[in-house]
Short mmCIF file of C-alpha atoms and ligand atoms in Angstrom, two decimals:
data_model
loop_
_atom_site.label_atom_id
_atom_site.label_comp_id
_atom_site.label_asym_id
_atom_site.label_seq_id
_atom_site.Cartn_x
_atom_site.Cartn_y
_atom_site.Cartn_z
CA MET A 1 199.02 65.10 -40.15
CA VAL A 2 196.07 62.70 -40.22
CA PRO A 3 192.71 64.35 -40.95
CA ILE A 4 190.08 63.72 -38.24
CA PRO A 5 186.97 61.99 -39.68
CA ILE A 6 184.54 64.71 -38.60
CA GLY A 7 181.57 63.04 -40.30
CA GLN A 8 182.02 59.86 -38.28
CA VAL A 9 182.41 61.77 -35.01
CA GLU A 10 179.22 63.71 -35.69
CA TRP A 11 177.31 60.51 -36.48
CA TRP A 12 178.43 59.00 -33.17
CA GLY A 13 177.51 62.18 -31.36
CA TRP A 14 173.99 62.19 -32.76
CA GLY A 15 173.55 58.46 -32.10
CA LEU A 16 174.50 58.86 -28.45
CA ALA A 17 172.34 61.96 -28.12
CA GLY A 18 169.41 59.97 -29.52
CA ILE A 19 169.88 57.20 -26.97
CA PHE A 20 170.24 59.64 -24.07
CA CYS A 21 167.11 61.45 -25.23
CA LEU A 22 165.13 58.22 -25.46
CA ILE A 23 166.00 56.91 -21.98
CA PRO A 24 164.16 59.68 -20.07
CA ILE A 25 161.21 59.45 -22.46
CA VAL A 26 160.91 55.68 -21.90
CA TRP A 27 161.24 56.15 -18.13
CA PHE A 28 158.67 58.94 -18.26
CA ILE A 29 156.15 56.67 -20.01
CA ILE A 30 156.83 53.80 -17.55
CA ALA A 31 156.46 56.23 -14.62
CA ILE A 32 153.13 57.55 -15.93
CA LEU A 33 151.79 54.02 -16.43
CA LEU A 34 152.91 53.05 -12.91
CA CYS A 35 151.33 56.17 -11.41
CA VAL A 36 148.03 55.49 -13.20
CA TRP A 37 148.12 51.88 -12.02
CA VAL A 38 148.89 52.86 -8.39
CA TYR A 39 146.13 55.48 -8.42
CA ARG A 40 143.50 53.10 -9.80
CA ASP A 41 144.62 50.20 -7.58
CA ALA A 42 144.57 52.36 -4.45
CA GLU A 43 141.16 53.81 -5.29
CA SER A 44 139.72 50.33 -5.96
CA ARG A 45 140.85 49.26 -2.49
CA GLY A 46 139.29 52.26 -0.76
CA MET A 47 142.72 53.86 -0.23
CA SER A 48 143.65 57.44 -1.09
CA GLY A 49 144.70 57.20 -4.74
CA GLY A 50 145.84 60.81 -4.91
CA LEU A 51 148.03 60.44 -1.82
CA TRP A 52 149.76 57.30 -3.15
CA LEU A 53 150.16 58.94 -6.53
CA ILE A 54 152.09 61.81 -4.89
CA ILE A 55 154.17 59.38 -2.78
CA VAL A 56 155.16 57.36 -5.86
CA ILE A 57 155.95 60.54 -7.85
CA ILE A 58 158.20 61.88 -5.07
CA THR A 59 159.91 58.67 -3.97
CA GLY A 60 159.74 56.68 -7.24
CA ILE A 61 160.44 52.94 -7.02
CA LEU A 62 160.75 53.18 -3.21
CA GLY A 63 157.22 54.56 -2.93
CA LEU A 64 155.96 51.81 -5.21
CA ILE A 65 157.55 49.14 -2.98
CA ILE A 66 156.06 50.78 0.13
CA TYR A 67 152.67 50.86 -1.56
CA LEU A 68 152.86 47.15 -2.44
CA ILE A 69 153.79 46.28 1.18
CA VAL A 70 151.06 48.46 2.69
CA ARG A 71 148.52 47.17 0.18
CA LYS A 72 149.30 43.58 1.17
CA ASP A 73 148.97 44.36 4.88
CA LYS A 74 145.61 45.98 4.31
CA GLN A 75 144.11 42.67 3.21
CA GLY A 76 145.54 40.73 6.16
CA PRO A 77 144.65 40.88 9.86
CA ALA A 78 147.90 42.77 10.61
CA ALA A 79 146.35 46.03 9.38
CA ALA A 80 145.76 47.27 12.94
CA THR A 81 149.50 47.20 13.69
CA ALA A 82 150.32 49.66 10.88
CA ALA A 83 151.95 52.93 11.94
CA THR A 84 149.32 55.08 10.23
CA PRO A 85 145.64 54.53 11.05
CA VAL A 86 144.07 52.46 8.28
CA THR A 87 140.51 53.19 9.34
CA ARG A 88 138.79 56.00 11.20
CA VAL A 89 135.57 55.91 13.15
CA CYS A 90 132.62 58.10 12.24
CA THR A 91 131.79 60.57 15.01
CA SER A 92 128.08 60.29 14.20
CA CYS A 93 127.35 56.58 13.81
CA GLY A 94 130.58 55.07 15.20
CA ARG A 95 131.25 52.84 12.21
CA ALA A 96 134.66 52.37 10.52
CA VAL A 97 135.37 54.77 7.66
CA SER A 98 138.21 54.64 5.11
CA PRO A 99 140.90 57.32 5.57
CA GLY A 100 140.73 60.28 3.23
CA VAL A 101 136.95 60.12 3.02
CA LYS A 102 135.23 63.44 3.66
CA PHE A 103 131.77 62.04 4.31
CA CYS A 104 130.68 58.89 6.12
CA PRO A 105 129.45 56.28 3.61
CA HIS A 106 127.05 54.87 6.23
CA CYS A 107 125.22 57.91 7.54
CA GLY A 108 126.47 60.70 5.20
CA LYS A 109 127.78 62.91 8.03
CA GLU A 110 130.88 65.01 7.40
CA ILE A 111 134.00 63.57 9.08
CA PRO A 112 136.47 66.10 10.55
CA GLU A 113 140.18 65.52 9.82
ZN1 LIG B 201 128.53 57.66 10.05
#
């Protein structure tokens, strides 16, 4: 009969538990930083920061990749070919308005969805 080194097994158990506890925490911090970055970046480009924040939260890395692709297209002339309308037209003054904007920045009229 060989006695099982219980102390060693427990130490290993706690060490592994510590690593498995840290991984989600690290990912959580990275995810929060990414979400904050996406939100601020989208808002600075006149895009809906809240919408992209939700997309990235739900889809994770995939949403982030989609955001980076869409963001690039927005700067180029290919923006008009995007599946979703990038700009809307104000019903009052007829000028282009960013999507997600409740009021026209040119004339101040409310824009219906
Ligand atoms: Zn207007």
